[in-house]
Short mmCIF file of C-alpha atoms and ligand atoms in Angstrom, two decimals:
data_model
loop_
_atom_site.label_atom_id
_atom_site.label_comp_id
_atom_site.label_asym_id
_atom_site.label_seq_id
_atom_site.Cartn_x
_atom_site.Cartn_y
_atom_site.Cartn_z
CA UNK A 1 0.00 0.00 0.00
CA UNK A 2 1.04 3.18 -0.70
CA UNK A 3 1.59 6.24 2.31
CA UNK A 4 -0.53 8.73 2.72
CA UNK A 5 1.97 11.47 1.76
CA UNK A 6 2.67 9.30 -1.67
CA UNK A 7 -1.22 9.93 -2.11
CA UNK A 8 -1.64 13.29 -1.11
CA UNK A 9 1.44 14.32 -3.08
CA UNK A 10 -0.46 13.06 -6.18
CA UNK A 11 -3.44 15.28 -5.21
CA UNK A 12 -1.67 18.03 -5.26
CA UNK A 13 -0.03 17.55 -8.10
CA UNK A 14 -3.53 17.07 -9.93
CA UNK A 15 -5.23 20.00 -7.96
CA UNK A 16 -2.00 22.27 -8.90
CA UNK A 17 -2.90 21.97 -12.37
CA UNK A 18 -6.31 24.19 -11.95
CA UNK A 19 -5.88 25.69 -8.49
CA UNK A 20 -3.54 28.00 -7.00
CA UNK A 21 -0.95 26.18 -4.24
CA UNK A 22 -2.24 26.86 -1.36
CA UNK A 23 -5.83 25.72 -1.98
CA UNK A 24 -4.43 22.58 -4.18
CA UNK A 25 -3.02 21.61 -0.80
CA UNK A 26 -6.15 21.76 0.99
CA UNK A 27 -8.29 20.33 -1.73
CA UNK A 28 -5.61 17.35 -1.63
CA UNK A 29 -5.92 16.80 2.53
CA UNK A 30 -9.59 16.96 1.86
CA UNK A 31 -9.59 14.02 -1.06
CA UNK A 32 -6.91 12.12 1.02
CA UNK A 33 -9.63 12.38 4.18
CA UNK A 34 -12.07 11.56 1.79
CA UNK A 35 -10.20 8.58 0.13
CA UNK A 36 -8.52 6.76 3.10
CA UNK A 37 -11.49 7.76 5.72
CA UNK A 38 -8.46 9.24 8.12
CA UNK A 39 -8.59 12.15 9.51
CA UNK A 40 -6.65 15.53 9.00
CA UNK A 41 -4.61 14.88 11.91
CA UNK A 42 -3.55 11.66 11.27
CA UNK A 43 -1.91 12.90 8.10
CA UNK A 44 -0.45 15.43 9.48
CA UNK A 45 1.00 13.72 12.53
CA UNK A 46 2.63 10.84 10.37
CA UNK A 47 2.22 11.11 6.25
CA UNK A 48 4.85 8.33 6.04
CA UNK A 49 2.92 5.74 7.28
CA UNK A 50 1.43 3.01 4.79
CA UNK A 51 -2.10 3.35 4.09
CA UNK A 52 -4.21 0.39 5.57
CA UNK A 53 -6.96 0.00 2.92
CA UNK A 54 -7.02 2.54 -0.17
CA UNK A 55 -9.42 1.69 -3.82
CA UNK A 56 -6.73 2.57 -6.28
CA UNK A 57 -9.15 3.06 -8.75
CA UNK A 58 -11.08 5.85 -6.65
CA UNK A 59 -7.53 7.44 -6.15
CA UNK A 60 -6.98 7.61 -10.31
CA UNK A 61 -10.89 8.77 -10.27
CA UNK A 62 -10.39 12.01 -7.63
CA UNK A 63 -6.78 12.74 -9.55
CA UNK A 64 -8.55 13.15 -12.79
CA UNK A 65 -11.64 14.73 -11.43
CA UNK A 66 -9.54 17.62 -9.62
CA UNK A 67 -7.41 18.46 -12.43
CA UNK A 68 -10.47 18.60 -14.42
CA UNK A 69 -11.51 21.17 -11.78
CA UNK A 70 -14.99 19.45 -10.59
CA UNK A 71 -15.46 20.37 -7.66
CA UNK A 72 -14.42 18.40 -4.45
CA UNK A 73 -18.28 17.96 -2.98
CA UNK A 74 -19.51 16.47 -6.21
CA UNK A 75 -16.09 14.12 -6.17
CA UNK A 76 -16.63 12.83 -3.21
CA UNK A 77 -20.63 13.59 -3.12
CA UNK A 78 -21.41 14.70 -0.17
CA UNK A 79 -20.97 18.50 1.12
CA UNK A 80 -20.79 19.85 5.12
CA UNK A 81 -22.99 22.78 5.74
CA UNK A 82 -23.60 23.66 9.44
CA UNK A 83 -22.26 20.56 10.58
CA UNK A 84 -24.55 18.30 8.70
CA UNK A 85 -23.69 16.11 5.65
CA UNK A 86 -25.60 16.79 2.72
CA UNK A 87 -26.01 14.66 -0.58
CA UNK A 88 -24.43 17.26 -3.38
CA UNK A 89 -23.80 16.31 -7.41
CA UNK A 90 -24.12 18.38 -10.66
CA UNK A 91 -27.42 20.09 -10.69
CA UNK A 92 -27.47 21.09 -7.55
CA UNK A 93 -25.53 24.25 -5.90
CA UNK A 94 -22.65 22.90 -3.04
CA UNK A 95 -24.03 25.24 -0.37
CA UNK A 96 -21.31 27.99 0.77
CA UNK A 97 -20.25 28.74 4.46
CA UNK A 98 -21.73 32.42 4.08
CA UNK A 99 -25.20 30.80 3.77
CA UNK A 100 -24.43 29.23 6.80
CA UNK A 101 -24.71 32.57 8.61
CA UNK A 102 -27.80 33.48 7.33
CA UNK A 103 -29.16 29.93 8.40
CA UNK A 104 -27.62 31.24 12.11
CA UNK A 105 -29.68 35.01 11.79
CA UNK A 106 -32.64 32.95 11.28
CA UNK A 107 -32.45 30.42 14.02
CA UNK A 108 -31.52 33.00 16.23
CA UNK A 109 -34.56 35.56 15.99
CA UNK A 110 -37.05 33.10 14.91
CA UNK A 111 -36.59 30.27 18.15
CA UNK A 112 -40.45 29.64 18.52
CA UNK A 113 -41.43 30.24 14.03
CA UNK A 114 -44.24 27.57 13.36
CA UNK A 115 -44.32 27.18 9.74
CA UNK A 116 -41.24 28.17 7.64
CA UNK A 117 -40.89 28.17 3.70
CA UNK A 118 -36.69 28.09 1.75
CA UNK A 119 -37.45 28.90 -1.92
CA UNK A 120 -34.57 28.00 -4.22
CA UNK A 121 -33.82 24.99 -1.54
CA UNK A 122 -31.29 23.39 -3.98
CA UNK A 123 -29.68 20.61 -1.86
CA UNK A 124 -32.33 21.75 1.15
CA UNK A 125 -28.98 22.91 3.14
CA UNK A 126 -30.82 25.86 4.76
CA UNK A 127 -34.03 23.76 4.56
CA UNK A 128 -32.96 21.10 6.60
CA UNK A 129 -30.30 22.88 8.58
CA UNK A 130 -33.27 24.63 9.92
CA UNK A 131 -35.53 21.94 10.73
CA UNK A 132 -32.76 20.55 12.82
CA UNK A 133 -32.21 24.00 14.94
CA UNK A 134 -35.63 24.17 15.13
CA UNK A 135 -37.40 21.20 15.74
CA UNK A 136 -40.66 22.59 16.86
CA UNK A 137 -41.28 24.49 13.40
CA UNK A 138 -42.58 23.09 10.12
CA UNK A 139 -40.46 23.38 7.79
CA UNK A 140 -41.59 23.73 3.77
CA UNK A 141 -38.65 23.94 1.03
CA UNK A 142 -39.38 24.54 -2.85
CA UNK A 143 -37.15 24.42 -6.22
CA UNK A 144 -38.27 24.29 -9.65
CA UNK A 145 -35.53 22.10 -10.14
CA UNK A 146 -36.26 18.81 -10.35
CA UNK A 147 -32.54 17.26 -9.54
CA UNK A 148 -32.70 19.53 -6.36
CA UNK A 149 -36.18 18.11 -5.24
CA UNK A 150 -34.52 14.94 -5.28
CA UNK A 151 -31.64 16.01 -3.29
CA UNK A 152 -33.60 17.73 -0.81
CA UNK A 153 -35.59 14.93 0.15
CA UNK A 154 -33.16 12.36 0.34
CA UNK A 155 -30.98 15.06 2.46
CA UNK A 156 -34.02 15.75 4.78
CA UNK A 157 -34.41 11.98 5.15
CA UNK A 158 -31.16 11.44 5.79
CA UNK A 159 -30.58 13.88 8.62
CA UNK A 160 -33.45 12.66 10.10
CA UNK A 161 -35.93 15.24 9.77
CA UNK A 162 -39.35 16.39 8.30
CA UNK A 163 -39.26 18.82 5.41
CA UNK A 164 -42.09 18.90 3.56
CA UNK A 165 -40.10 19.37 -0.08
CA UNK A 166 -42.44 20.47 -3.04
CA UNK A 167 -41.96 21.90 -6.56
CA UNK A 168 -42.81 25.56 -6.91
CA UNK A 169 -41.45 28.88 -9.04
CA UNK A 170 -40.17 31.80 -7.21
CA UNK A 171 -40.93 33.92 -10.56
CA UNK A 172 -44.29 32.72 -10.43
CA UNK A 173 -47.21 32.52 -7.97
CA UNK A 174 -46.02 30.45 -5.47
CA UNK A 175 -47.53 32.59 -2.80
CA UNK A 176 -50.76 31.36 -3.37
CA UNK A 177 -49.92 27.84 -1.96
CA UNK A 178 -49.28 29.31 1.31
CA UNK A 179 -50.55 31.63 4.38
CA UNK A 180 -49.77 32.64 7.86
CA UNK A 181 -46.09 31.53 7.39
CA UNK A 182 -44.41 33.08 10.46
CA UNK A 183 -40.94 33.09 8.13
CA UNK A 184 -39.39 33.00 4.04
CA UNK A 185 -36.42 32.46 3.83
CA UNK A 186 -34.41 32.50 0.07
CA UNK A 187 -31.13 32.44 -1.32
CA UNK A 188 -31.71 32.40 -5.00
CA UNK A 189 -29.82 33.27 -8.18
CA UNK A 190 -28.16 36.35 -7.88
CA UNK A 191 -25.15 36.45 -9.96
CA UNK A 192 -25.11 38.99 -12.93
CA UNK A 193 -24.49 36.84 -16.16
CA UNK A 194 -21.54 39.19 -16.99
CA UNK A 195 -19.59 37.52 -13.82
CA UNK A 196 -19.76 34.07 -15.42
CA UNK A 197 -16.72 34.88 -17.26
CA UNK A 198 -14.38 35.45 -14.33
CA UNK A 199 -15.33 32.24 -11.98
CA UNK A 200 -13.45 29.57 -11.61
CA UNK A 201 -13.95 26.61 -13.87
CA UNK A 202 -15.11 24.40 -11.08
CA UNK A 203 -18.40 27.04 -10.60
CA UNK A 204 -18.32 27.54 -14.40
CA UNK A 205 -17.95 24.62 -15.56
CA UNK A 206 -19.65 22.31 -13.46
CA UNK A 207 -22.46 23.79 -11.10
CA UNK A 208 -26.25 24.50 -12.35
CA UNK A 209 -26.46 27.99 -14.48
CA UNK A 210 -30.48 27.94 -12.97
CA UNK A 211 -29.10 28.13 -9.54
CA UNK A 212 -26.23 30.68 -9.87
CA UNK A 213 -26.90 33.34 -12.92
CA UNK A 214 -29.85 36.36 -13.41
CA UNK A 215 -29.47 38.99 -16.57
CA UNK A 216 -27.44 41.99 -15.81
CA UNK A 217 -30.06 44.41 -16.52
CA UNK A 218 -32.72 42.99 -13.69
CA UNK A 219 -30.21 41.59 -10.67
CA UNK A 220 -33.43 41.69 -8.47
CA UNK A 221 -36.18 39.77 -10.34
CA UNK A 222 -36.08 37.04 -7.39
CA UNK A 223 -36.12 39.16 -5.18
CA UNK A 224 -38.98 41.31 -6.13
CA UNK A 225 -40.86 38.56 -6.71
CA UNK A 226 -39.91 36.58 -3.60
CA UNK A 227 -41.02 39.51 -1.56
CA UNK A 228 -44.44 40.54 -3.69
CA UNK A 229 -45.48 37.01 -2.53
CA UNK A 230 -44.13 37.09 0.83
CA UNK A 231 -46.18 40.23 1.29
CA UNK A 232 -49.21 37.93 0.97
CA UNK A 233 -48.06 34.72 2.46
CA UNK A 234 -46.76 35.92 5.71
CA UNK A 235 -48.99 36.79 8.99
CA UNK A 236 -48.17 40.00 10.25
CA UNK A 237 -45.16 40.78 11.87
CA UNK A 238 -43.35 37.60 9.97
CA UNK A 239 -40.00 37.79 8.53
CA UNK A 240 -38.46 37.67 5.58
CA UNK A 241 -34.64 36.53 4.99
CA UNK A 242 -32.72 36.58 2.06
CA UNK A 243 -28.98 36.13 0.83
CA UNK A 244 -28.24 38.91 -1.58
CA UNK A 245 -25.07 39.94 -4.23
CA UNK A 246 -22.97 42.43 -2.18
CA UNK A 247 -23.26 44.27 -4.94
CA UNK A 248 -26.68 45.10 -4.81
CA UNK A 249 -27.43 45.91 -1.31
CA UNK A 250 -28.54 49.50 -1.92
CA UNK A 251 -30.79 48.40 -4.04
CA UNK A 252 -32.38 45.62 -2.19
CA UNK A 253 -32.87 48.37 0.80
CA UNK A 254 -34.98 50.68 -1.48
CA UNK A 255 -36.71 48.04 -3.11
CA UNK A 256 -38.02 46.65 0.06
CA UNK A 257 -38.09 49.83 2.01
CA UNK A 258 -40.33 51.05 -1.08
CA UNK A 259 -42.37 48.30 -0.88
CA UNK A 260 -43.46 48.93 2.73
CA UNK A 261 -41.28 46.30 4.89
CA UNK A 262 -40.61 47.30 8.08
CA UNK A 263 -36.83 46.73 10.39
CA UNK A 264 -34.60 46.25 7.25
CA UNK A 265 -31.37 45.15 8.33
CA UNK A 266 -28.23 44.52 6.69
CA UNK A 267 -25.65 42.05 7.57
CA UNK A 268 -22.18 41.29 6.44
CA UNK A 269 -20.54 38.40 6.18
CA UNK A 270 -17.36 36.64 7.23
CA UNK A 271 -15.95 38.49 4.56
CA UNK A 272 -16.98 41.43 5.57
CA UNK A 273 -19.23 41.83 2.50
CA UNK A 274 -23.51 42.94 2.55
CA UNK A 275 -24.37 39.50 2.08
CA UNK A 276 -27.86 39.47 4.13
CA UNK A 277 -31.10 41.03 4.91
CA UNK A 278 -33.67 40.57 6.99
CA UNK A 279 -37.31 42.47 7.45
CA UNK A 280 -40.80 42.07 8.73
CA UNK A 281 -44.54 42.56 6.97
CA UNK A 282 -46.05 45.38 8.88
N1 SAM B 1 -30.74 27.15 -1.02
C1 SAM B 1 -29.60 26.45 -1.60
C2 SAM B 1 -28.33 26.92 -0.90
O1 SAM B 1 -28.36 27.98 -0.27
O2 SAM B 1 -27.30 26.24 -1.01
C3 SAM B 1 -29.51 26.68 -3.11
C4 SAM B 1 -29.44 28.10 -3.53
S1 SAM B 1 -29.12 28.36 -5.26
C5 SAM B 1 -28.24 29.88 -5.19
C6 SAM B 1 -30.68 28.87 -5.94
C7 SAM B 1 -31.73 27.78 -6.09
O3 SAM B 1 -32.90 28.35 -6.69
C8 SAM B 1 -31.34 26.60 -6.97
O4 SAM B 1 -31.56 25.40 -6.28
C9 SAM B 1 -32.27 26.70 -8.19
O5 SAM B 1 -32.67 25.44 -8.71
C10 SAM B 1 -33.46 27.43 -7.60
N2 SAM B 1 -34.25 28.16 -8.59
C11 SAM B 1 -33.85 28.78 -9.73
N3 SAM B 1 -34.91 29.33 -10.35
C12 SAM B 1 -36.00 29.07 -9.60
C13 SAM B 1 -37.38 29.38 -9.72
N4 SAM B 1 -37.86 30.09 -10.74
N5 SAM B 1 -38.22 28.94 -8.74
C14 SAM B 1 -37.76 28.22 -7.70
N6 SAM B 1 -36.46 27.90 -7.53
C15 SAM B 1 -35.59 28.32 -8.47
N1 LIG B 2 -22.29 32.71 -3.65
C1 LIG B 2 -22.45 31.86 -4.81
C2 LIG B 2 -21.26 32.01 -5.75
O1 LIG B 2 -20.63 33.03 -5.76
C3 LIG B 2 -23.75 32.20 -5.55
C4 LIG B 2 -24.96 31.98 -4.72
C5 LIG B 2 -26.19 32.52 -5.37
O2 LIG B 2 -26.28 32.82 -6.57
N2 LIG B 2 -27.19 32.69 -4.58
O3 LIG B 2 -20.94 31.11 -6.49
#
């Protein structure tokens, strides 16, 4: 058998061929976790030693994949989002750490919410992250995507909770399936078409355009219509959450503010970019 710095070393070499050096390295530790089920520590502590059990076909399989830049959650399949696995492949977004603060904002000021709704749910990440922190609310995700329904469910199931998972369109009347929700909740497409150009291959080139891109020239259409309905759907006093481009906070503000919602707040993000807001139907 091989060591584990023989197979991290190849890793690299693979990741270095689409990444930049530093994150090769810790795409390779990640695959090597991934590959030999041992943990971080252990190959840090002693990358000589011989690997005990290792599929040599799995390890050709990840090298190829990462120097073909797919990303590392669809390689090995499975993505952490506030400490929970969740079920990821192509067609459905790998959920990001900043979502993972919004998820936080929610849980935080809405402890005793009875029903909640996610639209855009994708791999249910804030969905089922939710119904986990809060296990006395009812928790309703929807995607037009059909690939993310899938993934949604079988991520629900598999972290043991109920989500009721259901096919709707955020551009569309969705709000009519639905009253008396105490929150909405959304992170939908929000990155201006013109961007695509100047991601990195493994977004580009391998995650869902339906879940990442909106045209240049109308950045807020989800939003506008994510709200329009919320404005019906909610009881009074509910909240509404979204994840929004940094670049467009200003906007968001006056859209909603013009639209009548009341305790608009902005957050930032790890970052330190406008990456949230939250406010309430009056
Ligand atoms: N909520 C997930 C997360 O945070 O990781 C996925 C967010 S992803 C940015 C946006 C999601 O919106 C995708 O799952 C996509 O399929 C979905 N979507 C795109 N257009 C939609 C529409 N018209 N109606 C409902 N969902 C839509
Ligand atoms: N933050 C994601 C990215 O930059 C996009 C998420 C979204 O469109 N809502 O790839």
């Amino acid at each position: 058998m091989p060591t584990y710095a023989e197979i991290i070393d190849r890793m690299i070499r693979a990741a270095a061929k689409v990444y930049d050096p530093r994150e090769a390295r810790t795409l390779a530790l990640w695959a090597v976790e991934a590959l030999t089920g041992a943990d971080r520590m252990r190959l840090l502590v002693d990358p000589r030693a011989e690997i005990e059990r290792v599929d040599m076909g799995e390890v050709e399989r990840y090298e190829r994949e990462l120097s073909e830049a797919r990303p590392i959650q669809y390689i090995i399949g499975m993505a952490e989002f506030c400490g929970l696995q969740f079920a990821v492949g192509e067609g459905v977004l790998v959920p990001r750490p900043e979502t993972e603060e919004l998820v936080r904002w929610v849980a935080e000021e809405c402890p005793k919410a009875q029903r909640l709704l996610d639209i855009g749910t994708g791999s249910g990440a804030i969905a089922v992250s939710l119904a986990k922190l809060l296990p006395t609310t009812e928790v309703v995700a929807i995607d037009i995507s059909e690939v993310a329904l899938d993934y949604a469910t079988r991520n629900a199931a598999a972290n043991g909770v109920q989500v009721a998972v259901v096919k709707g369109d955020a551009l569309g009347d969705w709000a009519s399936e639905f009253e008396e929700l105490d929150v909405v909740v959304s992170n939908p497409p929000y990155v201006p078409a013109s961007d695509r150009a100047t991601m990195h291959r493994n977004v580009r080139d391998y995650e869902p355009e339906l879940a990442l891109f909106v045209p240049d020239d109308d950045l807020l259409q989800f939003y506008r219509s994510i709200a329009d309905g919320a404005a019906r759907a909610l009881r009074t006093g509910g909240a509404l959450y979204f994840e929004i481009y940094e670049g467009a906070a200003e906007q968001m503000v006056k859209m909603l503010a013009e639209r009548g919602w009341a305790e608009i707040e902005l957050r930032r993000d790890f970052n330190d970019k406008n990456r949230m807001i939250r406010c309430r139907k009056r």
